[in-house]
Amino acid sequence: MLREKLSQFHTMILIYMIQTGVYVFSIAQNEAQFFGTNGWLSVIPISILVCLNIYLISIVYRLGEGRSIFDILEQSIPKFILVPFYLAISLVWSLIGCLVAKQYVLIFQMFAFPTTNPMVFKFFIDVLAFLLLTKGLYNISKASTVFFWSTIWLNLLMLYYVGEFKLERLTPYVFQDGGNMVEGFFQIYLAYLGYELCMLLFPYADKKTKLMKAALYGHLIRTASYVIMSFVSFGVIGHELLKQMLFPLLDLLAYIKLPFIERIENLFYGFFLFTTVITLVMYFWAAGESTRRVFPRVKINVHYFCITLVAFMLSFIPKVLDTIRDWIMILGYIQMGFAYVMPLLLIILLLVQRRKKAV
């Protein structure tokens, strides 16, 4: 059975949408808290580091000639060693997906439906995610493109604040009056996570996809969006006030007033459900790709159902945003390690495999 290949445009949008999680609401606060004055500049060196990581992944793609990373691993490492790794990384991906969705739900409940049980919203989001998962990656990528056009226009709302923007709020100083920059680096890096899943897209791409260029372009669009939003936040609010805000983007959106609708930020916030769903779906999809190597005879939709059900049950445990942040931070460290260590390991294995073939 021939598998439809991803297009370059759909892949670019998919990477952008995975990176667009709930961290978009608080990234400006993290920049101000940890980097201080002109903290919005911090996203640029971190973005460059992500670009270097994508280049490292592109070396794997080129050396492996588009083979699945699981096939590369299994060619050199015994299966009994890989099985625990597959299950562990599947659990990490499942938890990241479900916690991102739970974080979105708790914020939504806080602003719009404070008396409603958040797990009701979480249930319906997981049902939507499962329905998307059953359609396959190609259709997920097309859905992400539709969601992209439904949300990208939100960046134009930054033009609303032109009259409120003051250059003096930026100050002439860079990274003064901040906090622990090392911790801040990791906090902001979390906002970029998702690009590393392009390693799992190798078998779903061909030469026309130009997979690694698509991943890079999607990441650069995300970077441009972060820079614009953070720059406006620092120029309109100022770094001192940003430190005290929990979700600066939502506070900015609340500033917009229309004569025919109240609390318009709730309407805008609803659009971010699309990006949250794609992030959730892609991490669940990645978990399914991993568990399939352990249970190859089980139907793929059964994998997705079990992953969604287990993740939903686990999402009952964290009940407050601070707990979810702590969990995501720990899982984020693991995912950062995966993003850098896995390509290096794969490059070493591929070079060894090439040498064996040459001999």
Short mmCIF file of C-alpha atoms in Angstrom, two decimals, residues 2-320:
data_model
loop_
_atom_site.label_atom_id
_atom_site.label_comp_id
_atom_site.label_asym_id
_atom_site.label_seq_id
_atom_site.Cartn_x
_atom_site.Cartn_y
_atom_site.Cartn_z
CA LEU A 2 1.47 3.32 -1.15
CA ARG A 3 1.69 5.99 1.51
CA GLU A 4 0.85 9.58 0.56
CA LYS A 5 3.83 11.86 1.04
CA LEU A 6 3.69 15.20 2.80
CA SER A 7 4.01 18.38 0.77
CA GLN A 8 6.60 21.01 1.66
CA PHE A 9 3.96 23.64 2.46
CA HIS A 10 1.89 21.34 4.68
CA THR A 11 5.01 20.21 6.53
CA MET A 12 6.15 23.78 7.10
CA ILE A 13 2.76 24.70 8.56
CA LEU A 14 2.68 21.51 10.64
CA ILE A 15 6.01 22.34 12.33
CA TYR A 16 4.85 25.90 12.98
CA MET A 17 1.60 24.68 14.55
CA ILE A 18 3.31 22.11 16.80
CA GLN A 19 5.54 24.88 18.17
CA THR A 20 2.54 27.13 18.84
CA GLY A 21 1.48 25.86 22.25
CA VAL A 22 0.14 27.63 25.32
CA TYR A 23 3.59 29.08 26.04
CA VAL A 24 2.69 31.86 23.62
CA PHE A 25 0.56 33.41 26.39
CA SER A 26 3.41 33.71 28.90
CA ILE A 27 6.61 33.92 26.85
CA ALA A 28 6.85 37.72 27.23
CA GLN A 29 6.60 37.37 31.02
CA ASN A 30 9.45 34.84 31.00
CA GLU A 31 11.56 37.13 28.84
CA ALA A 32 11.03 40.05 31.23
CA GLN A 33 11.50 37.98 34.39
CA PHE A 34 14.70 36.21 33.39
CA PHE A 35 16.30 38.61 30.89
CA GLY A 36 14.97 42.00 32.03
CA THR A 37 15.25 44.97 29.69
CA ASN A 38 14.78 44.14 26.02
CA GLY A 39 14.26 40.52 26.98
CA TRP A 40 12.38 40.06 23.71
CA LEU A 41 15.79 39.72 22.04
CA SER A 42 16.41 36.45 23.90
CA VAL A 43 14.25 34.47 21.45
CA ILE A 44 16.71 35.17 18.62
CA PRO A 45 19.83 33.30 19.91
CA ILE A 46 17.59 30.48 21.14
CA SER A 47 16.02 30.30 17.69
CA ILE A 48 19.48 30.09 16.13
CA LEU A 49 20.29 27.17 18.42
CA VAL A 50 17.11 25.44 17.26
CA CYS A 51 18.21 26.03 13.64
CA LEU A 52 21.51 24.31 14.41
CA ASN A 53 19.60 21.38 15.91
CA ILE A 54 17.48 21.16 12.76
CA TYR A 55 20.70 21.12 10.72
CA LEU A 56 21.93 18.23 12.88
CA ILE A 57 18.69 16.36 12.17
CA SER A 58 19.13 17.08 8.45
CA ILE A 59 22.48 15.23 8.56
CA VAL A 60 20.63 12.16 9.88
CA TYR A 61 18.04 12.51 7.11
CA ARG A 62 20.74 12.74 4.46
CA LEU A 63 22.94 9.92 5.79
CA GLY A 64 19.95 7.66 6.42
CA GLU A 65 18.46 8.41 2.98
CA GLY A 66 15.04 9.02 4.49
CA ARG A 67 14.87 5.81 6.52
CA SER A 68 12.85 5.76 9.72
CA ILE A 69 14.86 6.51 12.85
CA PHE A 70 13.39 3.34 14.35
CA ASP A 71 14.78 1.25 11.47
CA ILE A 72 18.20 2.83 11.95
CA LEU A 73 18.16 2.09 15.68
CA GLU A 74 16.97 -1.48 15.25
CA GLN A 75 19.66 -2.27 12.71
CA SER A 76 22.39 -1.75 15.32
CA ILE A 77 20.77 -2.05 18.76
CA PRO A 78 19.07 -5.22 20.11
CA LYS A 79 15.29 -4.99 20.34
CA PHE A 80 15.19 -5.93 24.03
CA ILE A 81 17.16 -2.74 24.79
CA LEU A 82 14.99 -0.58 22.54
CA VAL A 83 11.60 -1.78 23.86
CA PRO A 84 11.91 0.00 27.25
CA PHE A 85 13.18 3.11 25.44
CA TYR A 86 10.23 3.06 23.02
CA LEU A 87 7.74 2.75 25.87
CA ALA A 88 9.46 5.46 27.94
CA ILE A 89 9.63 8.00 25.11
CA SER A 90 6.03 7.18 24.19
CA LEU A 91 5.00 8.00 27.77
CA VAL A 92 6.93 11.29 27.62
CA TRP A 93 5.28 12.31 24.35
CA SER A 94 1.83 11.32 25.61
CA LEU A 95 2.29 13.35 28.79
CA ILE A 96 3.56 16.42 26.95
CA GLY A 97 0.52 16.33 24.67
CA CYS A 98 -2.02 15.84 27.45
CA LEU A 99 -0.44 18.43 29.76
CA VAL A 100 -0.36 21.09 27.05
CA ALA A 101 -4.08 20.47 26.50
CA LYS A 102 -4.81 20.47 30.26
CA GLN A 103 -2.91 23.75 30.65
CA TYR A 104 -5.00 25.31 27.87
CA VAL A 105 -8.21 24.03 29.49
CA LEU A 106 -7.34 25.43 32.93
CA ILE A 107 -6.51 28.85 31.49
CA PHE A 108 -9.74 28.80 29.46
CA GLN A 109 -11.73 27.83 32.55
CA MET A 110 -10.06 30.59 34.59
CA PHE A 111 -11.08 33.30 32.13
CA ALA A 112 -14.38 32.07 30.71
CA PHE A 113 -16.05 29.22 32.67
CA PRO A 114 -14.80 29.28 36.28
CA THR A 115 -17.60 27.04 37.59
CA THR A 116 -17.26 24.29 34.95
CA ASN A 117 -15.26 21.13 35.55
CA PRO A 118 -12.14 21.50 33.34
CA MET A 119 -12.09 17.76 32.61
CA VAL A 120 -15.31 18.20 30.61
CA PHE A 121 -13.45 20.46 28.18
CA LYS A 122 -10.44 18.14 28.27
CA PHE A 123 -12.64 15.17 27.33
CA PHE A 124 -14.01 16.86 24.23
CA ILE A 125 -10.53 18.04 23.16
CA ASP A 126 -9.24 14.47 23.49
CA VAL A 127 -12.16 13.14 21.45
CA LEU A 128 -11.37 15.67 18.71
CA ALA A 129 -7.70 14.69 18.88
CA PHE A 130 -8.54 10.98 18.57
CA LEU A 131 -10.77 11.59 15.56
CA LEU A 132 -7.95 13.48 13.87
CA LEU A 133 -5.44 10.75 14.72
CA THR A 134 -7.58 8.10 13.02
CA LYS A 135 -7.40 10.08 9.75
CA GLY A 136 -3.63 9.62 9.42
CA LEU A 137 -0.70 12.00 9.24
CA TYR A 138 -1.43 13.28 5.74
CA ASN A 139 -4.90 14.45 6.74
CA ILE A 140 -3.58 15.82 10.04
CA SER A 141 -1.16 17.99 8.04
CA LYS A 142 -4.04 19.27 5.87
CA ALA A 143 -6.13 20.00 8.97
CA SER A 144 -3.20 21.89 10.51
CA THR A 145 -3.08 24.08 7.38
CA VAL A 146 -6.77 24.93 7.76
CA PHE A 147 -6.18 25.72 11.45
CA PHE A 148 -3.15 27.82 10.47
CA TRP A 149 -5.25 30.13 8.30
CA SER A 150 -7.79 30.31 11.13
CA THR A 151 -5.18 31.66 13.58
CA ILE A 152 -2.34 33.38 11.71
CA TRP A 153 -4.41 36.54 11.32
CA LEU A 154 -4.23 37.01 15.10
CA ASN A 155 -0.69 38.33 14.61
CA LEU A 156 -2.19 41.31 12.77
CA LEU A 157 -3.87 42.34 16.04
CA MET A 158 -0.46 43.65 17.13
CA LEU A 159 -1.08 46.60 14.78
CA TYR A 160 -3.84 47.71 17.16
CA TYR A 161 -1.21 48.81 19.68
CA VAL A 162 0.76 51.12 17.38
CA GLY A 163 -0.62 54.17 19.19
CA GLU A 164 0.28 52.75 22.61
CA PHE A 165 3.81 51.69 21.72
CA LYS A 166 6.54 53.78 23.41
CA LEU A 167 10.22 53.34 22.56
CA GLU A 168 11.24 54.57 26.01
CA ARG A 169 9.63 51.49 27.54
CA LEU A 170 12.20 49.39 25.73
CA THR A 171 15.08 51.34 27.36
CA PRO A 172 18.59 51.51 25.78
CA TYR A 173 19.81 48.61 27.95
CA VAL A 174 19.91 44.93 27.01
CA PHE A 175 19.35 42.11 29.51
CA GLN A 176 19.54 44.28 32.61
CA ASP A 177 17.44 43.85 35.77
CA GLY A 178 16.65 40.23 34.96
CA GLY A 179 17.04 36.95 36.84
CA ASN A 180 18.67 33.58 36.24
CA MET A 181 19.34 33.64 32.50
CA VAL A 182 20.19 29.93 32.37
CA GLU A 183 16.78 29.05 33.77
CA GLY A 184 15.24 31.61 31.44
CA PHE A 185 16.96 29.98 28.47
CA PHE A 186 15.29 26.66 29.20
CA GLN A 187 11.92 28.30 29.90
CA ILE A 188 11.92 30.04 26.53
CA TYR A 189 13.34 27.01 24.71
CA LEU A 190 10.22 25.13 25.82
CA ALA A 191 8.18 27.49 23.64
CA TYR A 192 10.04 26.14 20.57
CA LEU A 193 9.73 22.42 21.30
CA GLY A 194 7.88 20.40 18.68
CA TYR A 195 10.28 20.85 15.77
CA GLU A 196 12.18 17.70 16.87
CA LEU A 197 9.20 15.56 15.82
CA CYS A 198 10.36 16.11 12.23
CA MET A 199 12.70 13.16 12.91
CA LEU A 200 9.62 10.94 12.83
CA LEU A 201 8.48 12.37 9.49
CA PHE A 202 11.37 10.86 7.48
CA PRO A 203 9.33 7.95 6.02
CA TYR A 204 6.44 10.28 5.16
CA ALA A 205 8.53 12.62 3.00
CA ASP A 206 10.19 12.43 -0.40
CA LYS A 207 12.46 14.72 -2.42
CA LYS A 208 9.55 17.03 -3.28
CA THR A 209 8.79 17.53 0.41
CA LYS A 210 12.22 19.04 1.13
CA LEU A 211 11.52 18.03 4.70
CA MET A 212 14.35 19.79 6.49
CA LYS A 213 13.84 23.07 4.63
CA ALA A 214 10.14 22.87 5.50
CA ALA A 215 10.98 22.30 9.17
CA LEU A 216 13.37 25.25 9.13
CA TYR A 217 10.90 27.58 7.42
CA GLY A 218 8.12 26.60 9.84
CA HIS A 219 10.41 27.33 12.77
CA LEU A 220 11.43 30.71 11.32
CA ILE A 221 7.77 31.73 10.92
CA ARG A 222 7.24 30.82 14.58
CA THR A 223 10.32 32.86 15.54
CA ALA A 224 9.07 35.89 13.62
CA SER A 225 5.71 35.61 15.41
CA TYR A 226 7.41 35.43 18.83
CA VAL A 227 9.66 38.40 18.05
CA ILE A 228 6.79 40.61 16.89
CA MET A 229 4.54 39.71 19.82
CA SER A 230 7.30 40.10 22.42
CA PHE A 231 8.56 43.36 20.92
CA VAL A 232 5.06 44.85 21.07
CA SER A 233 4.57 43.56 24.64
CA PHE A 234 7.76 45.24 25.85
CA GLY A 235 6.94 48.48 24.00
CA VAL A 236 3.34 48.68 25.21
CA ILE A 237 3.59 47.24 28.74
CA GLY A 238 7.25 47.60 29.76
CA HIS A 239 9.49 44.95 31.31
CA GLU A 240 8.69 45.82 34.95
CA LEU A 241 4.94 45.35 34.54
CA LEU A 242 5.44 42.28 32.35
CA LYS A 243 7.18 40.54 35.26
CA GLN A 244 3.98 40.79 37.30
CA MET A 245 1.66 39.45 34.60
CA LEU A 246 0.81 35.79 34.34
CA PHE A 247 -0.40 35.81 30.72
CA PRO A 248 0.66 39.08 29.02
CA LEU A 249 -0.78 38.15 25.64
CA LEU A 250 -4.25 37.66 27.09
CA ASP A 251 -3.95 40.99 28.91
CA LEU A 252 -3.02 42.63 25.61
CA LEU A 253 -5.99 41.05 23.86
CA ALA A 254 -8.27 42.23 26.70
CA TYR A 255 -7.23 45.80 25.88
CA ILE A 256 -9.03 45.54 22.52
CA LYS A 257 -12.55 46.94 22.83
CA LEU A 258 -15.40 46.54 20.38
CA PRO A 259 -18.81 48.21 20.81
CA PHE A 260 -20.81 45.06 20.04
CA ILE A 261 -18.99 42.43 22.13
CA GLU A 262 -17.65 42.22 25.69
CA ARG A 263 -14.57 40.30 26.88
CA ILE A 264 -13.36 39.83 23.33
CA GLU A 265 -10.18 38.17 24.63
CA ASN A 266 -12.27 35.05 25.33
CA LEU A 267 -13.18 34.91 21.65
CA PHE A 268 -9.55 35.33 20.59
CA TYR A 269 -8.44 32.77 23.14
CA GLY A 270 -10.81 30.24 21.60
CA PHE A 271 -8.88 30.38 18.33
CA PHE A 272 -5.78 29.10 20.11
CA LEU A 273 -7.62 25.82 20.65
CA PHE A 274 -6.67 24.97 17.04
CA THR A 275 -2.95 25.22 17.74
CA THR A 276 -3.31 23.32 21.02
CA VAL A 277 -5.14 20.48 19.27
CA ILE A 278 -2.41 20.12 16.64
CA THR A 279 0.29 20.06 19.32
CA LEU A 280 -1.68 17.42 21.24
CA VAL A 281 -2.39 15.34 18.13
CA MET A 282 1.22 15.32 16.92
CA TYR A 283 2.65 14.26 20.28
CA PHE A 284 0.03 11.49 20.51
CA TRP A 285 0.86 10.51 16.92
CA ALA A 286 4.56 10.36 17.83
CA ALA A 287 3.72 8.17 20.84
CA GLY A 288 1.77 5.86 18.54
CA GLU A 289 4.71 5.59 16.13
CA SER A 290 6.86 4.47 19.07
CA THR A 291 4.43 1.94 20.57
CA ARG A 292 3.87 0.38 17.13
CA ARG A 293 7.47 -0.85 17.23
CA VAL A 294 6.68 -2.72 20.46
CA PHE A 295 3.22 -4.04 19.46
CA PRO A 296 3.32 -4.20 15.64
CA ARG A 297 0.31 -6.52 15.30
CA VAL A 298 -2.10 -4.22 17.14
CA LYS A 299 -4.17 -1.98 14.86
CA ILE A 300 -2.93 1.61 14.79
CA ASN A 301 -6.28 3.06 15.88
CA VAL A 302 -6.14 0.83 18.97
CA HIS A 303 -2.72 2.33 19.75
CA TYR A 304 -4.17 5.84 19.48
CA PHE A 305 -7.20 4.96 21.59
CA CYS A 306 -5.07 3.49 24.38
CA ILE A 307 -2.67 6.44 24.31
CA THR A 308 -5.54 8.95 24.41
CA LEU A 309 -7.30 7.07 27.22
CA VAL A 310 -4.17 6.68 29.38
CA ALA A 311 -3.23 10.33 28.85
CA PHE A 312 -6.76 11.44 29.74
CA MET A 313 -6.67 9.44 32.97
CA LEU A 314 -3.24 10.84 33.89
CA SER A 315 -4.45 14.39 33.24
CA PHE A 316 -6.73 14.08 36.30
CA ILE A 317 -3.65 14.15 38.57
CA PRO A 318 -2.37 17.74 38.12
CA LYS A 319 -5.14 20.10 39.18
CA VAL A 320 -3.44 23.52 39.20
#
